Coordinates of C-alpha atoms and ligand atoms in Angstrom, one line a residue:
Chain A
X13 CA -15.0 167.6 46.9
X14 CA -18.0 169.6 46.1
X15 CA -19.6 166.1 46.0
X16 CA -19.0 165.6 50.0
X17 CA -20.7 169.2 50.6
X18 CA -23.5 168.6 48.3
X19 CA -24.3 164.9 49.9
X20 CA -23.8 166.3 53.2
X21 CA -27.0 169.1 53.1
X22 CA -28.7 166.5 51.1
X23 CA -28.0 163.4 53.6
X24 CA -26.6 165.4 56.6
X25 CA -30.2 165.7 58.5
X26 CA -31.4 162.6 58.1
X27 CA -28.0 161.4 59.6
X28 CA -28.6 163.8 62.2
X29 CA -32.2 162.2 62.9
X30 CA -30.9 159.0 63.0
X31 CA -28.2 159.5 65.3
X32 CA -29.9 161.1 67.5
X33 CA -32.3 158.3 67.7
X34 CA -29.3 156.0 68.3
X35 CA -28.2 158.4 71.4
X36 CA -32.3 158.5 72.7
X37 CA -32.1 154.6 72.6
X38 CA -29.0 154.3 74.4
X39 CA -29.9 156.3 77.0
X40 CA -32.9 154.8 77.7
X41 CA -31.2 150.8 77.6
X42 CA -28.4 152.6 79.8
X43 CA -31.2 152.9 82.7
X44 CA -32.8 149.9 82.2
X45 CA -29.8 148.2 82.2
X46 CA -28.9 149.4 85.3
X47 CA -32.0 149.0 87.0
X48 CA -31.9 145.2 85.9
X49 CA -28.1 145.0 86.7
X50 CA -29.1 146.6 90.2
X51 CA -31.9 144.4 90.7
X52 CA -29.9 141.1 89.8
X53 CA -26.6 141.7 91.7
X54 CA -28.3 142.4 94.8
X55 CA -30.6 139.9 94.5
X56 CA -27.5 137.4 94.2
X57 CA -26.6 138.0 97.2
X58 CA -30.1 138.0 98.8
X59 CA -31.7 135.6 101.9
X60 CA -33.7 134.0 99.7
X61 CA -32.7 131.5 98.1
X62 CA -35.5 132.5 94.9
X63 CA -34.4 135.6 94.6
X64 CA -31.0 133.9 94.2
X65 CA -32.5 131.2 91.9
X66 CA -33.9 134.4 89.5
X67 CA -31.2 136.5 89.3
X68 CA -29.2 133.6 88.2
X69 CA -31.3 132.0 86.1
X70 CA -31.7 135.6 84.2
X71 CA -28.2 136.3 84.0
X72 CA -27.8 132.6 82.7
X73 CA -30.0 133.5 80.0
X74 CA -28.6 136.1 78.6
X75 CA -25.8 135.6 78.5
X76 CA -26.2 132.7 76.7
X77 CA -28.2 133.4 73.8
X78 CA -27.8 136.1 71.2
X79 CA -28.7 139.5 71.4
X80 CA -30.3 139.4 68.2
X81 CA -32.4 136.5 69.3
X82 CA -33.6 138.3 72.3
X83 CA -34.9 141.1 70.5
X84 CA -37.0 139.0 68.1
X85 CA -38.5 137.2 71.3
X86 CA -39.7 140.5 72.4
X87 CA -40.8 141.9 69.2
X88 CA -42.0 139.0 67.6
X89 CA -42.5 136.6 70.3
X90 CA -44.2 138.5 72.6
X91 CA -47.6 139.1 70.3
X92 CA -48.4 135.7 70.4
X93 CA -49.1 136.5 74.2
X94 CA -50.9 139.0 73.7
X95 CA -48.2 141.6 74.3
X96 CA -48.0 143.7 71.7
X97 CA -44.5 146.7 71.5
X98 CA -43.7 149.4 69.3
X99 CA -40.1 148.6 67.5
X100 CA -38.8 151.2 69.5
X101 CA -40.1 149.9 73.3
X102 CA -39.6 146.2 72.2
X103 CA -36.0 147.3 71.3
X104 CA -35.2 149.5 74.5
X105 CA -36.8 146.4 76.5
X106 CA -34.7 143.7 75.0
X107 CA -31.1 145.2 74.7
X108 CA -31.9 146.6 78.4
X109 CA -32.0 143.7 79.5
X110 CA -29.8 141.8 77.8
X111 CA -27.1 144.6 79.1
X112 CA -28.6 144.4 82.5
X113 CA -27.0 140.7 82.4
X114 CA -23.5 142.1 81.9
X115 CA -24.0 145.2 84.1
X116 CA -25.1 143.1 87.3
X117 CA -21.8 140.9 86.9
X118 CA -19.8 144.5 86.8
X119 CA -21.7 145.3 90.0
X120 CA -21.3 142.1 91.8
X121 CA -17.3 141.9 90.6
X122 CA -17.8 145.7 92.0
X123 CA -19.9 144.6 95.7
X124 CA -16.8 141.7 96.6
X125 CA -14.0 144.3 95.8
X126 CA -15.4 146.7 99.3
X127 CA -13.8 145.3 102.6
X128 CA -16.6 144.0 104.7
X129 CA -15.2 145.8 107.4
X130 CA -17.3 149.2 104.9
X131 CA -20.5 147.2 106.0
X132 CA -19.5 146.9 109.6
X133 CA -18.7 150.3 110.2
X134 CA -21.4 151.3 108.7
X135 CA -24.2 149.0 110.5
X136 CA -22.3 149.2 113.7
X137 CA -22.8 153.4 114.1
X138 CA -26.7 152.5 113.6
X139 CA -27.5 152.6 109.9
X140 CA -29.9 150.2 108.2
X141 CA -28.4 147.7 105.2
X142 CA -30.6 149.9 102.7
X143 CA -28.9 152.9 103.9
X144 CA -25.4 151.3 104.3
X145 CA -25.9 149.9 100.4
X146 CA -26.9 153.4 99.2
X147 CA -24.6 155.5 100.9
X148 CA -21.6 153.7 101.8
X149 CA -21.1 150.6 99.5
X150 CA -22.9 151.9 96.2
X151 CA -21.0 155.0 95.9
X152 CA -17.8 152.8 96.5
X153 CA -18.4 150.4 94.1
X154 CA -19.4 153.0 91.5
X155 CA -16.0 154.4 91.2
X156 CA -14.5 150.6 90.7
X157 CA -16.6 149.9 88.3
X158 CA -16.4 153.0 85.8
X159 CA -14.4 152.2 83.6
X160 CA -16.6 148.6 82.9
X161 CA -20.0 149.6 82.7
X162 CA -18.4 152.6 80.2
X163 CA -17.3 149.3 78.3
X164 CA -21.0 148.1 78.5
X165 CA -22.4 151.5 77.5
X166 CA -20.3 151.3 74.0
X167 CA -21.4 148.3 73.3
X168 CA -25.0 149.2 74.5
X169 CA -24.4 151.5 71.7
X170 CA -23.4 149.8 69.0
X171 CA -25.7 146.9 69.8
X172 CA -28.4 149.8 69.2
X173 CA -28.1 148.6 65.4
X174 CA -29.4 145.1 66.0
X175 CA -32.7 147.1 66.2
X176 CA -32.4 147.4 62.8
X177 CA -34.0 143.8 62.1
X178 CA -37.1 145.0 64.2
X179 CA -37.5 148.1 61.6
X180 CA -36.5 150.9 64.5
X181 CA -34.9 153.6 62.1
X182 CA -31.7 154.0 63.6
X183 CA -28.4 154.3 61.9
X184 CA -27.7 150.9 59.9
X185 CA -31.2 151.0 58.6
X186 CA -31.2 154.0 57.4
X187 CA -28.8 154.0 56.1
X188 CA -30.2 150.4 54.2
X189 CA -32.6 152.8 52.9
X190 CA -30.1 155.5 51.5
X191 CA -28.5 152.5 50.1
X192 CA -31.4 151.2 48.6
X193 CA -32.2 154.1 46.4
X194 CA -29.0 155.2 45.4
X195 CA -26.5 151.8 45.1
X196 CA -24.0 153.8 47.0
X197 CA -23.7 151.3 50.0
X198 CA -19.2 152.3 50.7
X199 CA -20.0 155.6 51.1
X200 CA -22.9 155.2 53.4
X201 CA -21.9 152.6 55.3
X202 CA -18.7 154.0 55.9
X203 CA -20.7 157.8 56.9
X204 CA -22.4 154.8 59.4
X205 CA -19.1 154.1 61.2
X206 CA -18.0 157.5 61.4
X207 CA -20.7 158.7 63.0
X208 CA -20.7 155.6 65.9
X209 CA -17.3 156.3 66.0
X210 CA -18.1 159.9 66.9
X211 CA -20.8 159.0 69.5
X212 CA -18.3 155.9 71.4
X213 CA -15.7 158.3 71.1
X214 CA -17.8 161.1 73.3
X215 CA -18.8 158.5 75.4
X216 CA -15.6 157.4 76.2
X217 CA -14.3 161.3 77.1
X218 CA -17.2 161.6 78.9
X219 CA -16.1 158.0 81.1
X220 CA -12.5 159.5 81.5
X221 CA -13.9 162.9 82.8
X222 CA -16.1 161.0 85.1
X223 CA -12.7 158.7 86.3
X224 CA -10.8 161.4 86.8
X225 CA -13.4 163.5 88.9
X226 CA -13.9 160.7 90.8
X227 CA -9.5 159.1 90.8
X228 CA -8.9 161.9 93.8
X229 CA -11.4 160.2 95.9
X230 CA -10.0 157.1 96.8
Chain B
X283 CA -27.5 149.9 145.2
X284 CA -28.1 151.8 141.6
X285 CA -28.8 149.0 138.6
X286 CA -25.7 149.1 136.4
X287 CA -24.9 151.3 133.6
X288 CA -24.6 148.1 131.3
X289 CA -25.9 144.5 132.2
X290 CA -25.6 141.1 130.6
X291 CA -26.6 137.8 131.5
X292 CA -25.2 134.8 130.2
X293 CA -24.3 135.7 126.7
X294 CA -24.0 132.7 124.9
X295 CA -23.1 132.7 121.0
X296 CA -22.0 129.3 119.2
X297 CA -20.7 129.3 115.0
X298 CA -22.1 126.4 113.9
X299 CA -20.9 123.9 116.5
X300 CA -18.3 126.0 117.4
X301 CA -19.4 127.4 121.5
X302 CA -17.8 130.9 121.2
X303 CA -19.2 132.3 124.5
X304 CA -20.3 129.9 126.8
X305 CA -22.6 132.6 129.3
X306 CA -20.7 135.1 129.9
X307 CA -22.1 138.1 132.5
X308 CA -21.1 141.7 133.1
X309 CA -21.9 144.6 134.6
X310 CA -20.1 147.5 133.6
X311 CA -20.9 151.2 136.0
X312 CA -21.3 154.4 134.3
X313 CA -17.9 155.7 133.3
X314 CA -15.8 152.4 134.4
X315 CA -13.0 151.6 131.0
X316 CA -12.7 147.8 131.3
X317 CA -10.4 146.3 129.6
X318 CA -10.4 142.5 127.8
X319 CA -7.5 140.4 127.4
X320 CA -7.1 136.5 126.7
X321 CA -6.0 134.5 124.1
X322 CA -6.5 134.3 120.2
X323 CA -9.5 132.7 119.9
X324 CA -10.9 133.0 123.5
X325 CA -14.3 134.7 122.3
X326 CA -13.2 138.7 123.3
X327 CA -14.2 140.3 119.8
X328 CA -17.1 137.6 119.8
X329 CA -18.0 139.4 123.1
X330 CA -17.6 143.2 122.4
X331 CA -19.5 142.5 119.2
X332 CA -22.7 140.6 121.0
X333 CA -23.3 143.6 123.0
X334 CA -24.3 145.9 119.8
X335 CA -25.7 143.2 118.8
X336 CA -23.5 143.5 115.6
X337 CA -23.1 139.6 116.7
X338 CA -26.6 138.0 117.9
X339 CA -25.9 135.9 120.7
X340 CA -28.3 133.2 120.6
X341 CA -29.3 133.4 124.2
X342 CA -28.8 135.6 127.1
X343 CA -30.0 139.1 128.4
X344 CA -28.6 142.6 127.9
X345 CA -29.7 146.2 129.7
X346 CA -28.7 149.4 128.7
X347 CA -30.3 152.5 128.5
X348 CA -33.8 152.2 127.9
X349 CA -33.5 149.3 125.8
X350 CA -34.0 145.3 127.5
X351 CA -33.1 142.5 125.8
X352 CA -34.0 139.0 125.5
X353 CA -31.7 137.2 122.7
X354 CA -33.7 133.7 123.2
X355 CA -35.1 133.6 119.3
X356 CA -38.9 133.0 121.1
X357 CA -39.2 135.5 123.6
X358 CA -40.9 138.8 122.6
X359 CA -37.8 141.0 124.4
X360 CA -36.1 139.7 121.2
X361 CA -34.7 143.1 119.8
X362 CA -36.5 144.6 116.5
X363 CA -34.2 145.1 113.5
X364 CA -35.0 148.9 114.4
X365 CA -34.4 148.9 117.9
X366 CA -30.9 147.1 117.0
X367 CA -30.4 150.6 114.7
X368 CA -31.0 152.9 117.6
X369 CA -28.9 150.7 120.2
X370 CA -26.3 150.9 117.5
X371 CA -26.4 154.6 117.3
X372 CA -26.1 154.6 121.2
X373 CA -23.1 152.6 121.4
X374 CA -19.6 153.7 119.7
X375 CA -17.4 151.2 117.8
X376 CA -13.7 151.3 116.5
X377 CA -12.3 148.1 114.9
X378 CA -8.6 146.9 114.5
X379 CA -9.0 148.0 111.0
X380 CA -10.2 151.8 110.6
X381 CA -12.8 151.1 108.1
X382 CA -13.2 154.8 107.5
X383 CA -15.2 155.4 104.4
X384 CA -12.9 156.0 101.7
X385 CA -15.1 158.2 99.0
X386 CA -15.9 160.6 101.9
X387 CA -13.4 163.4 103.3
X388 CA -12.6 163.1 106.7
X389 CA -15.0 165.5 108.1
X390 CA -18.0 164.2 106.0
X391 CA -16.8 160.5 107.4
X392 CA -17.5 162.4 110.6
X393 CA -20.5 164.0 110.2
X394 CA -22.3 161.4 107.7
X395 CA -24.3 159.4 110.6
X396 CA -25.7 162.5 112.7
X397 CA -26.9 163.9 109.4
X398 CA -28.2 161.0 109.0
X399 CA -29.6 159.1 111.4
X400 CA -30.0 162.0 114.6
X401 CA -31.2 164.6 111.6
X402 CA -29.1 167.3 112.4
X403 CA -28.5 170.1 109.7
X404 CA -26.0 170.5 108.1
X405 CA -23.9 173.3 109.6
X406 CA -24.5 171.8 112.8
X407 CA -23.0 168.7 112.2
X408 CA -20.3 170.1 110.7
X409 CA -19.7 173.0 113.5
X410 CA -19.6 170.0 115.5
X411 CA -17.6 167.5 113.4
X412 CA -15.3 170.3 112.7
X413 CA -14.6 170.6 117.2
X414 CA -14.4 167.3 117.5
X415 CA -11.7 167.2 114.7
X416 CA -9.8 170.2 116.1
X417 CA -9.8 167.9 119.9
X418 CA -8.3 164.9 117.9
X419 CA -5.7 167.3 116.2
X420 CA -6.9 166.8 112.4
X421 CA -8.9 169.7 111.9
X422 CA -6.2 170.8 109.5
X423 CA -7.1 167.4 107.8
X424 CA -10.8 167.9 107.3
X425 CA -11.0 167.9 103.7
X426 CA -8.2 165.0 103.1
X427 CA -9.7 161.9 102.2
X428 CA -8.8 158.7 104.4
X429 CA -6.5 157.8 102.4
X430 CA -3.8 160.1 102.1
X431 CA -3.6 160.0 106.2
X432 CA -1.5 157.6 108.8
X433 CA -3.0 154.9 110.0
X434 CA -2.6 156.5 113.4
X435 CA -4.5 159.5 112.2
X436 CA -7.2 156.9 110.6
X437 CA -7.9 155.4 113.3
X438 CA -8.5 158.7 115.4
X439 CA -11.0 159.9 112.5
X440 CA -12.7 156.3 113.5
X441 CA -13.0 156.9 117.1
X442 CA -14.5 160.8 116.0
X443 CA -16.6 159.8 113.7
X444 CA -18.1 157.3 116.2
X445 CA -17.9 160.0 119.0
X446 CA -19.8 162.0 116.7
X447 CA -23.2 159.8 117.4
X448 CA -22.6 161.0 121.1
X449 CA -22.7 157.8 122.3
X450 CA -22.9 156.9 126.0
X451 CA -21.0 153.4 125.8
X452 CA -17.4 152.9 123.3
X453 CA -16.2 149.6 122.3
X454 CA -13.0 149.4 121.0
X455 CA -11.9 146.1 119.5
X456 CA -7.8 145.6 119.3
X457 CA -7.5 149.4 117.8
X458 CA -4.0 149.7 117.8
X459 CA -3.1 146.6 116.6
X460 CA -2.9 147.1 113.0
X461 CA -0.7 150.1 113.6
X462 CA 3.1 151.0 113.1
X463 CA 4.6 150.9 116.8
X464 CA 5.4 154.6 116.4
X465 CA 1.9 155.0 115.7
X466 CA 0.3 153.3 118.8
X467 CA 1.0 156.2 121.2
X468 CA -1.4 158.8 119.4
X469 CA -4.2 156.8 119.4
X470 CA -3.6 154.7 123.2
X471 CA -3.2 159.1 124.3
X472 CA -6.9 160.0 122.9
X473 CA -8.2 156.7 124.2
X474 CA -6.6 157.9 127.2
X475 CA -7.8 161.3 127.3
X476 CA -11.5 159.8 126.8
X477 CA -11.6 157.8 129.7
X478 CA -10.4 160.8 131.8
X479 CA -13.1 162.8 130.8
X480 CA -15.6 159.9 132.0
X481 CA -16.7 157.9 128.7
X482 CA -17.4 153.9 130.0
X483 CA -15.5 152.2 127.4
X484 CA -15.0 148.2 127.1
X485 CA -11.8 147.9 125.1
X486 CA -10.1 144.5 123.7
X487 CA -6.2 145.0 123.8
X488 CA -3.3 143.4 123.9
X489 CA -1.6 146.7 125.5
X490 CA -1.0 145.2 129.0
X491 CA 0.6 148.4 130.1
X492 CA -2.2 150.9 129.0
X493 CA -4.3 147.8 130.5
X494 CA -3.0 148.2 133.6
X495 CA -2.7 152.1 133.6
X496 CA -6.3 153.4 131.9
X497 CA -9.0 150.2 133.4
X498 CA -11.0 150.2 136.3
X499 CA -10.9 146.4 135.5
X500 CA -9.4 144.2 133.6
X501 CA -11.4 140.3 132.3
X502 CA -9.5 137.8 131.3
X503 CA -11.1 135.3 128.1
X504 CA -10.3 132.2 128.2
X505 CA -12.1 129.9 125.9
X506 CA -15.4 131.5 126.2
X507 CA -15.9 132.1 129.4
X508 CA -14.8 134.9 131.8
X509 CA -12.0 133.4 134.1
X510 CA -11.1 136.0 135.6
X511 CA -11.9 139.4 136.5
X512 CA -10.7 142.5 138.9
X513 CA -8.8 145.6 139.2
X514 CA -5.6 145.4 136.9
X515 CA -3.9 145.9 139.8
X516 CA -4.2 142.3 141.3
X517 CA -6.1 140.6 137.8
X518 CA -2.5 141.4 136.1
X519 CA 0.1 141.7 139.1
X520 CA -1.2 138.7 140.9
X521 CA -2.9 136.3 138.6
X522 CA -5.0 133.3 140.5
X523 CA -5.5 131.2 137.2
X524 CA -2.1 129.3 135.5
X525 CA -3.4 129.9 132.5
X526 CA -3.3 133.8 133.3
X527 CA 0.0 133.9 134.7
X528 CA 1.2 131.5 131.2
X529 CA -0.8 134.3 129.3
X530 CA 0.8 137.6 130.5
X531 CA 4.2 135.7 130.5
X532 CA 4.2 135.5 126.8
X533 CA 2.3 138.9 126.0
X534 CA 4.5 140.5 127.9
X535 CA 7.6 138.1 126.8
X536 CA 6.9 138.4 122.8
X537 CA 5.3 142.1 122.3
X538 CA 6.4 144.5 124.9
X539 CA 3.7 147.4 125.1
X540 CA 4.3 151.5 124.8
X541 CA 3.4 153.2 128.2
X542 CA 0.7 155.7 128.1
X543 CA -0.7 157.2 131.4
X544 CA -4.7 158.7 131.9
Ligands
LIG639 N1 -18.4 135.1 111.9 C1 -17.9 134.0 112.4 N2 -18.2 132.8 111.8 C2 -17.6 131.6 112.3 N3 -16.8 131.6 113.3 C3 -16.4 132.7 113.9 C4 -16.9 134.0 113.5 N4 -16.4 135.0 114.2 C5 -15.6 134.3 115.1 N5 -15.6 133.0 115.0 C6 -14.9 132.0 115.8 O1 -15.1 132.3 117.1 C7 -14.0 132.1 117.9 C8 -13.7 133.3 118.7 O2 -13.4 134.4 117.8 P1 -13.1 135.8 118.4 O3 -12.9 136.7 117.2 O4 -14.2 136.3 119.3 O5 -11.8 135.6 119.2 P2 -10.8 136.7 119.8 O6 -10.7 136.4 121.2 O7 -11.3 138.1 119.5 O8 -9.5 136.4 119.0 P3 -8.4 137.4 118.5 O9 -7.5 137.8 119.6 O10 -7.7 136.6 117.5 O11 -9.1 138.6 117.8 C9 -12.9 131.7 116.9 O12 -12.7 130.3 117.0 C10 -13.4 132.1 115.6 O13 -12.9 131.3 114.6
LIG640 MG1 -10.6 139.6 118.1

């Protein structure tokens, strides 16, 4: 027992560090994912028939190929075009928008669930489509879609340890490193899963408060 | 003679090959509650819709206000995405359907578009929302969301929350028809009551009765075109067209209509 105390000062804030980092990088894919996922489902259901072409194209993409593959086109690919990102921006870029893909088929799933009769109103008392999207049919389809995009966010999180391949010191790799030195890899690995179980499991309250703030107004 | 309150010239509006309005012209005076009937089909929604524009027509003119329209696509009276806003905010609209906003409280369904789009403050709106509210009866409801109300009381939140934008025209398109029969009376007596106090409303319905008791006039659709128009009085007593008389026979025949009185 002592054992668990004594590798807990010793490893404890390094785990701390670590998972912290994991949280920091999810945040940051959270928002580009939803500013990609944004971008994409509305430009699906755009005028223009480019717009249309990208978005799908993109979403094509992604979802096609793996994750992993993604990041090393950014990290390692990139370079050779002259663009050159820190682990850390290479990884928020790549699993951003790889969970943009996802997110803009939860929002466009989200967009054909609102009567188009919520447009109609809407335009018909005078407001613009920009202000109809923001005010009246984003809010809506927000509250449908909770409990989805939570689902992306946990994986967002957990695909946070891909970036482990592009050195970005999260969780798995350090704990590679722990492992390294000491040959103890059940222990630390198992530490590993804990801890992500720790931070999904917050995430998930943290979706249910949300649901049921939000269950009363519909 | 004054220039009417509401003027259009031969609206015409096609889907595809489909002729929906073959050139239809109106004028409507300040304060006059015409009412539409015709057929499924005819081109009366088609209509009420083309003059907020919320339908284009494809050619034809429309006065009201200060704003003059030319819908043919080259001329430069064609209306400006914005100016289509502002006629919008001019001119009321309840559908058959509610549409209320569901993720807004009935109040804030109310006072959402003046905040908006006339930029008044907040405690003005809602001093004014909250009147309006008490006139329709649902003040008590103000803080309910859509949802947990009757359809009945829905659809008089709709007609608030477009009476809200002070507008000087309402179109009301079949509002009573998705309600409960016991339901109809509620919202025909505010209708009612709104055209008493000198609104000019153009209403689609298949309400003969109210038809008959709240219009100044009464148009008949018939497959795009206006047949027939005049006081309800003769338009629906004393039909010239067969295809009138064969419609009011079966209105009146399959769906018999609640009475309401102005
Ligand atoms: N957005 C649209 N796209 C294609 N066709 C349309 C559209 N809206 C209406 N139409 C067609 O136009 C014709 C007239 O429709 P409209 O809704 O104006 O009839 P209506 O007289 O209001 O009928 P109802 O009593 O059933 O409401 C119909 O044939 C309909 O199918
Ligand atoms: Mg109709």
């Amino acid at each position: 027992m002592s054992q668990l105390f004594v590798d807990i000062a010793l490893y404890g804030p390094g785990f701390m560090r670590a998972a912290w980092l994991v949280l920091w990088l999810t945040v940051l894919t959270i928002i580009v994912s939803w500013i990609c996922g944004l971008a994409a489902a509305l430009a699906q259901r755009s005028d223009y028939r480019i717009l249309r072409g990208i978005a799908g194209f993109y979403i094509w993409f992604i979802r096609g190929t793996p994750a992993l593959v993604q990041i090393f086109i950014i990290y390692f690919g990139l370079p050779q075009l002259g663009i050159r990102l820190s682990p850390f921006t290479a990884g928020v870029i790549a699993l951003g928008v790889n969970s943009g893909a996802y997110v803009a088929e939860i929002i466009r799933s989200g967009l054909s669930a609102i009567h188009k009769g919520q447009t109609e109103s809407a335009l018909a008392i005078g407001f613009s489509h920009a202000q109809t999207m923001r005010t009246i049919i984003l809010p809506q389809v927000f509250r449908i879609i909770l409990p989805s995009i939570t689902n992306e966010a946990i994986s967002t999180l957990k695909n946070t340890s891909l970036l482990s391949a592009i050195t970005v010191v999260e969780l798995t790799l350090y704990a590679q490193t722990l492992i390294s030195a000491t040959f103890r890899p059940f222990d630390f690995y198992i530490a590993v899963a804990v801890i992500y179980l720790a931070l999904t499991s917050v995430l998930t309250q943290l979706a249910n408060w949300l649901e049921r703030r939000y269950a009363r107004l519909s | 003679m004054t220039a009417p309150f509401l003027e259009l010239r031969e609206i015409r509006k096609s889907f595809g090959d489909n002729e929906v309005l073959k050139g239809v012209s109106l004028d409507v005076a300040q304060g006059e509650v015409v009412s539409i009937i015709g057929a499924s089909g005819s081109g009366k929604s088609t209509f009420l819709r083309s003059i907020n524009a919320m339908e284009m027509p494809q050619s034809g003119f429309m006065k009201f206000e200060g704003y003059s329209f030319d819908y043919r696509a080259e001329s430069r009276f064609h209306p400006t995405l914005a100016q289509l806003q502002n006629l919008r905010a001019e001119i009321g609209m309840v559908f058959q359907s509610y549409n209320l906003w569901p993720h807004m409280t009935v109040l804030q369904n109310v006072i959402h578009a003046p905040m908006m789009l006339r930029g008044q403050s907040k405690a003005d709106a809602t001093a004014e929302g909250e009147a309006l509210l008490s006139r329709i009866g649902l003040y008590e409801k103000r803080h309910s969301y859509p949802g947990r109300l009757s359809g009945g009381q829905q659809q008089r939140v709709a007609i608030a929350r477009a009476l809200a934008m002070k507008p000087k025209l309402m179109l009301f398109d079949e509002v009573t028809s998705a309600l409960d029969p016991e339901l109809v009376h509620e919202v025909l007596t505010l209708m009612a009551s709104l055209a008493a106090d000198g609104m000019t409303m153009l209403l689609v319905t298949h309400e003969i009765a109210f038809a008959r008791d709240v219009s100044n006039r009464v148009l008949f659709f018939d497959q795009g075109v206006m047949a027939e128009q005049g006081p309800p009085d003769i338009v629906l007593k004393n039909p010239e067209s067969p295809r009138l008389r064969q419609f009011l026979h079966r209105i009146l025949h399959d769906a018999p209509s609640s009475e309401v009185r102005a």
